[in-house]
Amino acid sequence: MKQKKAYYVHINGIVQGVGFRPFVYGLAARYKLNGWVRNTSEGVNIEVTGPEDKLDHFISSLENEAPPLAQIDSLHFEEIPPDNHKSFQILHSRSIDGGFQPISPDVSICGDCLSELFTTADRRYRYPFTNCTNCGPRFTIIKDIPYDRPQTTMAGFDLCPSCMTEYEDPLDRRFHAQPVACPSCGPQVWLEYAGQGSSNPAAVEDSAIIETQELLAAGKIVAIKGLGGFHLACDAGNSAAVQRLRERKNRPAKPLAMMMPDLKTIQEHCLISNEESDLLSSAQRPILLLEKKTSSVLPDNLAPGQNTLGVMLPYTPLHYLLFSASDQYPAAPFSVLVMTSANFSGNPILTGNQEVREYLKNIADAYLFHDRDIHIHCDDTVTRVPIQLTEEILVSYPIRRSRGYSPHPVKLAKKSVSVLGVGGELKNTFCLTKEDYAFLSQHIGDLKNFETLTSFENSITHFENLFRIDPELIAHDLHPDYLSTRYSLERSKRSGVQVIPVQHHHAHITSCLADNLHHGEEPVIGIAFDGTGYGEDGAIWGGRIPYCRLPALYPGWPINLLSTSRRRYCHSGTLANGFVNFTQLRFFLGIGESCSEARRFPARKYSRGIPSVSA
């Protein structure tokens, strides 16, 4: 008989809410090992006993066969004295003071749940909150870690016997799936007409979805509650309905995001590559900017003056049901829906039923509500796939990183003190670091009013609590009038935390260094022509070529205006008189002799940006 050994294993990364414990349980059963696995606020801990060769296979399988949504950032194991375990168990979670771990973003419905949604004999047939450990809400419903049902907005929904059986079965894909529910015990949808109040809904459950389809087909505007907030929806093929939405929302020209039921429909209206198809179909399901076909019959007022459309596929069971009829998909009385964030320009997306009744009564004709609370708002992600100019691996470029990605961290090259970067004024996001993780927030909005500032402050508090971060340093923009700058200075005054101002364009280059795991030993020369930023001399700079390294910051060359050929890389603003020394630029960038003289251009206003989409 082979001598038994025992290992203690600690795993960190996205390993909670993704089916990791049942995965470990299954591996232990495969290799006939005893012990236990447990979630903690620091990750997953395992104690396992068995023959040495089986233990080694177990460790190898942990690393190479993890569930699709899991991400192992570190796996450490050590030999310990064998214990007298008689079986393998999944123990109750344990909170550890100061412990933290990454959290899974919300992800699209998986293939198994989608199959159940349209299987007439399944008990979750046409249930709009079907999910499992491989899909569904995560970030938007979690209140604290460890990630267990009582710590989520599903705490108020007691499991029925059938769901409890699934929840407690380690070999079921719904084992400890915290949002698990069914029509008997879970959240429900209902439809209300604007101004009619909540006491007498117009329709409930599946009838509410069918009536919503009828309203949309008739040219009405409906506010639909989703994963991270509400969408304002209308029939994208109805030019008059699109125009009414624009007028009511006071959004005359900004492109509107659309949802199409499948890739076939997208191909009817847009040019799409294999890489774009894969990204659209991914678990993240972002809005993707695609080139519009000249043969598309969609109205021009969806994206006035643009040759691109912002398109996404359905990502929740409710979205799929809106495009279906009974068990047939797609089979709705419309082929494309506008799905734009339910907010006012620059404000956070709305998440609460009552606030939608109050704020959207003059915009939406009806509301499709549900009673699963959204703890933290999260807009749709907007991204694009650039033209591939080389043989290098093609990547997507996020324009707005939010649902499906946030709060997934960026791994840093090395550990550092905890820092809060509060972001700028327009399209704000913030970032909190801890050890070698940088946790990027969801899209916040334009920090120009009380509502967005409140959302900004609440989101920072949530991230700090969730990831157990107490910042030792706050970095803010040089601009003295930004609300994010004022927040930083006021917080520093209250708590004594150190603050450091960072110039706009310099921040872009140093963030690129961090994103590419640059260790900081070697200085770099960066080029930032993204738009105007407050300069170190108090002037508005249009671009910069900084010489910098991490963590030390070095001064760079302010580029106070851009040549005509480079303006298209900027967003908007006014450029002051200034000059670009092309001798220096040629030296550092290898530009030809024709650019060797210093040039001065007259200042002029411009307002031309990279086409974006109102999601």
Coordinates of C-alpha atoms in Angstrom, one line a residue, residues 288-586:
L288 CA -18.8 46.4 -30.6
L289 CA -18.3 49.2 -33.1
L290 CA -18.8 47.7 -36.6
E291 CA -18.7 49.2 -40.1
K292 CA -22.3 49.6 -41.4
K293 CA -23.1 48.0 -44.7
T294 CA -24.4 50.3 -47.4
S295 CA -27.2 47.8 -48.0
S296 CA -28.5 48.0 -44.4
V297 CA -32.1 49.2 -44.2
L298 CA -31.6 50.5 -40.6
P299 CA -32.5 54.2 -40.4
D300 CA -29.7 56.8 -40.5
N301 CA -30.9 58.5 -37.3
L302 CA -29.5 55.6 -35.2
A303 CA -25.9 57.0 -35.8
P304 CA -26.2 60.3 -37.7
G305 CA -23.1 61.1 -39.8
Q306 CA -21.3 57.8 -38.9
N307 CA -20.4 54.8 -40.9
T308 CA -20.3 52.6 -37.8
L309 CA -22.9 51.0 -35.6
G310 CA -22.6 50.0 -31.9
V311 CA -23.9 46.5 -31.7
M312 CA -24.2 43.8 -29.1
L313 CA -25.8 40.4 -28.7
P314 CA -28.3 39.4 -26.0
Y315 CA -26.6 38.5 -22.7
T316 CA -29.4 37.8 -20.2
P317 CA -32.3 35.3 -20.4
L318 CA -34.6 38.3 -20.5
H319 CA -33.0 39.7 -23.6
Y320 CA -33.4 36.4 -25.3
L321 CA -37.0 36.2 -24.4
L322 CA -37.6 39.7 -25.8
F323 CA -36.5 38.3 -29.2
S324 CA -38.5 35.1 -29.0
A325 CA -41.9 33.6 -29.3
S326 CA -42.7 30.5 -27.1
D327 CA -39.7 28.2 -27.8
Q328 CA -38.8 29.8 -31.1
Y329 CA -35.8 32.1 -31.4
P330 CA -35.4 34.6 -33.0
A331 CA -39.1 35.2 -33.5
A332 CA -40.0 38.7 -32.3
P333 CA -42.1 41.2 -34.2
F334 CA -38.9 43.3 -34.6
S335 CA -35.4 42.3 -35.7
V336 CA -33.2 45.0 -33.9
L337 CA -33.7 47.0 -30.7
V338 CA -32.2 50.2 -29.6
M339 CA -30.8 49.5 -26.1
T340 CA -29.3 52.7 -24.7
S341 CA -28.5 53.3 -21.1
A342 CA -31.4 54.8 -19.1
N343 CA -29.9 57.9 -17.8
F344 CA -29.5 61.6 -18.6
S345 CA -26.4 62.7 -20.5
G346 CA -23.3 62.1 -18.4
N347 CA -25.3 60.8 -15.4
P348 CA -25.0 57.3 -14.0
I349 CA -27.3 54.6 -15.4
L350 CA -30.5 54.2 -13.3
T351 CA -30.8 51.0 -11.2
G352 CA -33.8 51.4 -8.9
N353 CA -37.5 50.8 -9.8
Q354 CA -38.7 53.9 -8.0
E355 CA -36.1 56.3 -9.4
V356 CA -37.1 55.1 -12.9
R357 CA -40.7 55.8 -12.2
E358 CA -39.7 59.3 -11.1
Y359 CA -37.1 60.3 -13.6
L360 CA -38.2 58.5 -16.8
K361 CA -42.0 59.2 -16.7
N362 CA -41.6 61.7 -19.5
I363 CA -39.3 59.5 -21.6
A364 CA -40.5 55.9 -21.4
D365 CA -44.1 54.8 -22.2
A366 CA -43.8 51.8 -19.9
Y367 CA -41.4 50.0 -17.6
L368 CA -40.4 46.3 -17.6
F369 CA -39.4 45.8 -13.9
H370 CA -38.1 43.0 -11.8
D371 CA -37.4 42.6 -8.1
R372 CA -33.8 41.4 -8.1
D373 CA -32.0 44.5 -6.7
I374 CA -28.9 45.9 -8.4
H375 CA -26.4 46.7 -5.7
I376 CA -23.9 48.5 -7.9
H377 CA -24.5 50.0 -11.3
C378 CA -22.6 48.8 -14.4
D379 CA -23.1 50.0 -17.9
D380 CA -22.4 48.0 -21.1
T381 CA -18.8 47.9 -22.3
V382 CA -18.0 49.5 -25.6
T383 CA -15.1 48.3 -27.6
R384 CA -13.7 47.9 -31.1
V385 CA -11.3 45.7 -33.0
P386 CA -8.7 47.9 -34.9
I387 CA -7.5 47.2 -38.4
Q388 CA -4.7 44.7 -38.2
L389 CA -1.6 46.3 -39.7
T390 CA 0.9 43.6 -38.7
E391 CA 1.1 39.9 -38.0
E392 CA 0.9 40.5 -34.3
I393 CA -2.0 39.1 -32.2
L394 CA -5.1 41.1 -32.7
V395 CA -6.6 42.6 -29.6
S396 CA -9.8 44.6 -28.9
Y397 CA -9.5 48.3 -27.8
P398 CA -11.9 49.2 -25.0
I399 CA -13.6 52.5 -25.4
R400 CA -15.6 52.0 -22.2
R401 CA -14.6 49.2 -19.9
S402 CA -17.5 48.1 -17.7
R403 CA -19.9 45.2 -17.7
G404 CA -18.2 41.8 -18.3
Y405 CA -14.8 43.3 -17.5
S406 CA -15.1 45.3 -14.3
P407 CA -14.0 44.7 -11.6
H408 CA -11.6 42.2 -13.2
P409 CA -8.1 43.5 -12.2
V410 CA -5.0 44.3 -14.2
K411 CA -2.0 42.4 -12.9
L412 CA 0.9 44.7 -12.1
A413 CA 4.6 43.9 -12.6
K414 CA 5.3 44.1 -8.9
K415 CA 3.6 44.8 -5.6
S416 CA 3.3 48.3 -4.3
V417 CA 1.5 50.5 -1.7
S418 CA -2.3 50.8 -2.1
V419 CA -3.1 53.7 -4.4
L420 CA -6.5 55.3 -5.4
G421 CA -6.4 56.9 -8.8
V422 CA -9.6 59.0 -9.0
G423 CA -9.6 59.6 -12.8
G424 CA -10.6 62.7 -14.7
E425 CA -13.8 64.6 -15.3
L426 CA -15.2 63.1 -18.5
K427 CA -16.3 59.5 -18.7
N428 CA -14.8 58.9 -15.3
T429 CA -13.5 55.6 -14.0
F430 CA -11.2 55.2 -11.0
C431 CA -8.6 52.6 -10.0
L432 CA -7.6 51.1 -6.7
T433 CA -4.4 49.0 -6.3
K434 CA -3.5 46.4 -3.7
E435 CA -0.3 44.4 -3.8
D436 CA 0.1 43.5 -7.5
Y437 CA -3.6 44.0 -8.5
A438 CA -5.1 47.1 -10.1
F439 CA -8.9 47.1 -9.7
L440 CA -10.5 49.2 -12.3
S441 CA -14.0 50.5 -11.7
Q442 CA -17.0 50.3 -13.9
H443 CA -18.0 53.3 -16.0
I444 CA -19.1 56.2 -13.7
G445 CA -20.0 59.0 -16.1
D446 CA -19.1 62.7 -16.4
L447 CA -18.2 64.2 -13.0
K448 CA -20.2 67.4 -13.5
N449 CA -23.1 67.0 -11.1
F450 CA -24.2 65.8 -7.7
E451 CA -25.7 62.6 -8.9
T452 CA -22.6 61.4 -10.6
L453 CA -20.4 62.6 -7.8
T454 CA -22.5 60.6 -5.3
S455 CA -22.2 57.5 -7.5
F456 CA -18.4 58.0 -7.8
E457 CA -18.0 58.3 -4.0
N458 CA -20.3 55.3 -3.3
S459 CA -18.5 53.2 -5.8
I460 CA -15.1 54.0 -4.3
T461 CA -16.4 53.0 -0.9
H462 CA -17.8 49.8 -2.3
F463 CA -14.5 48.8 -3.9
E464 CA -12.5 49.7 -0.8
N465 CA -14.8 47.5 1.3
L466 CA -15.0 44.7 -1.2
F467 CA -11.2 44.4 -1.7
R468 CA -10.2 45.5 1.8
I469 CA -8.2 48.5 0.5
D470 CA -7.2 51.5 2.6
P471 CA -5.3 53.8 0.2
E472 CA -2.0 55.2 1.3
L473 CA -1.9 57.6 -1.6
I474 CA -4.4 59.3 -3.8
A475 CA -3.5 60.4 -7.3
H476 CA -5.6 63.1 -9.0
D477 CA -5.6 65.2 -12.1
L478 CA -3.7 68.6 -12.1
H479 CA -6.9 70.4 -13.0
P480 CA -8.0 72.2 -9.8
D481 CA -11.7 72.4 -10.6
Y482 CA -12.4 68.8 -11.4
L483 CA -14.7 67.2 -8.8
S484 CA -12.4 64.2 -8.6
T485 CA -9.6 66.6 -7.6
R486 CA -11.7 68.3 -5.0
Y487 CA -12.8 64.9 -3.6
S488 CA -9.1 63.9 -3.3
L489 CA -8.1 67.1 -1.5
E490 CA -11.1 67.0 0.8
R491 CA -10.4 63.4 1.7
S492 CA -6.8 64.1 2.3
K493 CA -7.8 66.9 4.6
R494 CA -10.1 64.6 6.6
S495 CA -7.9 61.5 6.8
G496 CA -4.4 62.8 6.3
V497 CA -3.8 60.4 3.3
Q498 CA -1.1 61.8 0.9
V499 CA -2.2 63.2 -2.4
I500 CA -0.2 63.6 -5.6
P501 CA -1.3 65.5 -8.7
V502 CA -0.5 63.9 -12.1
Q503 CA -0.6 65.6 -15.4
H504 CA -3.2 64.3 -17.8
H505 CA -1.1 63.1 -20.7
H506 CA 1.6 61.8 -18.4
A507 CA -1.0 59.6 -16.7
H508 CA -1.9 58.0 -20.0
I509 CA 1.7 57.0 -20.7
T510 CA 2.4 55.6 -17.2
S511 CA -0.9 53.7 -17.3
C512 CA 0.3 52.1 -20.6
L513 CA 3.6 51.1 -18.8
A514 CA 1.6 49.5 -16.0
D515 CA -0.8 47.7 -18.3
N516 CA 2.2 46.2 -20.2
L517 CA 3.9 45.0 -17.0
H518 CA 6.8 47.5 -17.3
H519 CA 9.0 47.3 -14.2
G520 CA 10.1 50.9 -14.3
E521 CA 13.9 50.4 -14.4
E522 CA 14.2 51.7 -18.0
P523 CA 12.8 55.1 -18.9
V524 CA 10.6 55.5 -21.9
I525 CA 9.4 58.2 -24.3
G526 CA 5.7 58.2 -24.8
I527 CA 3.3 60.0 -27.1
A528 CA -0.1 61.2 -25.8
F529 CA -2.3 63.0 -28.4
D530 CA -5.7 62.1 -26.8
G531 CA -7.0 65.6 -26.3
T532 CA -6.6 68.5 -24.0
G533 CA -5.3 68.3 -20.4
Y534 CA -4.4 70.8 -17.7
G535 CA -0.6 71.5 -18.0
E536 CA 2.0 71.9 -15.4
D537 CA 2.2 75.6 -16.4
G538 CA -1.5 76.1 -15.9
A539 CA -2.1 76.2 -19.6
I540 CA -4.3 73.8 -21.6
W541 CA -2.1 71.3 -23.4
G542 CA -3.2 69.4 -26.4
G543 CA -0.7 66.6 -26.2
R544 CA 2.6 65.6 -24.8
I545 CA 5.7 63.6 -25.4
P546 CA 6.8 62.7 -21.8
Y547 CA 10.1 61.1 -20.8
C548 CA 9.2 58.9 -17.8
R549 CA 9.6 55.7 -15.9
L550 CA 7.8 53.9 -13.1
P551 CA 7.5 54.9 -10.3
A552 CA 9.6 58.1 -10.7
L553 CA 8.0 60.8 -12.8
Y554 CA 10.0 63.0 -15.1
P555 CA 9.0 66.2 -17.0
G556 CA 8.2 66.0 -20.6
W557 CA 7.5 68.3 -23.6
P558 CA 4.1 70.0 -23.6
I559 CA 2.6 70.0 -27.1
N560 CA 0.3 72.9 -26.9
L561 CA -1.3 72.3 -30.3
L562 CA -1.4 69.6 -32.9
S563 CA -0.9 69.7 -36.6
T564 CA -3.9 69.3 -38.8
S565 CA -3.0 65.8 -39.7
R566 CA -2.9 64.8 -36.0
R567 CA -6.1 66.5 -34.8
R568 CA -8.1 63.4 -35.6
Y569 CA -6.5 61.6 -32.7
C570 CA -7.9 64.2 -30.2
H571 CA -11.3 64.5 -28.7
S572 CA -12.2 68.2 -28.3
G573 CA -11.0 71.5 -26.8
T574 CA -9.2 74.7 -27.5
L575 CA -5.4 74.7 -28.2
A576 CA -3.3 77.6 -27.2
N577 CA -0.4 79.1 -29.2
G578 CA 2.6 77.0 -29.0
F579 CA 5.1 75.0 -31.0
V580 CA 6.4 71.5 -31.7
N581 CA 10.1 71.2 -31.9
F582 CA 10.4 68.7 -34.8
T583 CA 14.1 68.5 -34.4
Q584 CA 13.6 66.8 -31.0
L585 CA 10.7 64.8 -32.4
R586 CA 12.7 63.5 -35.3

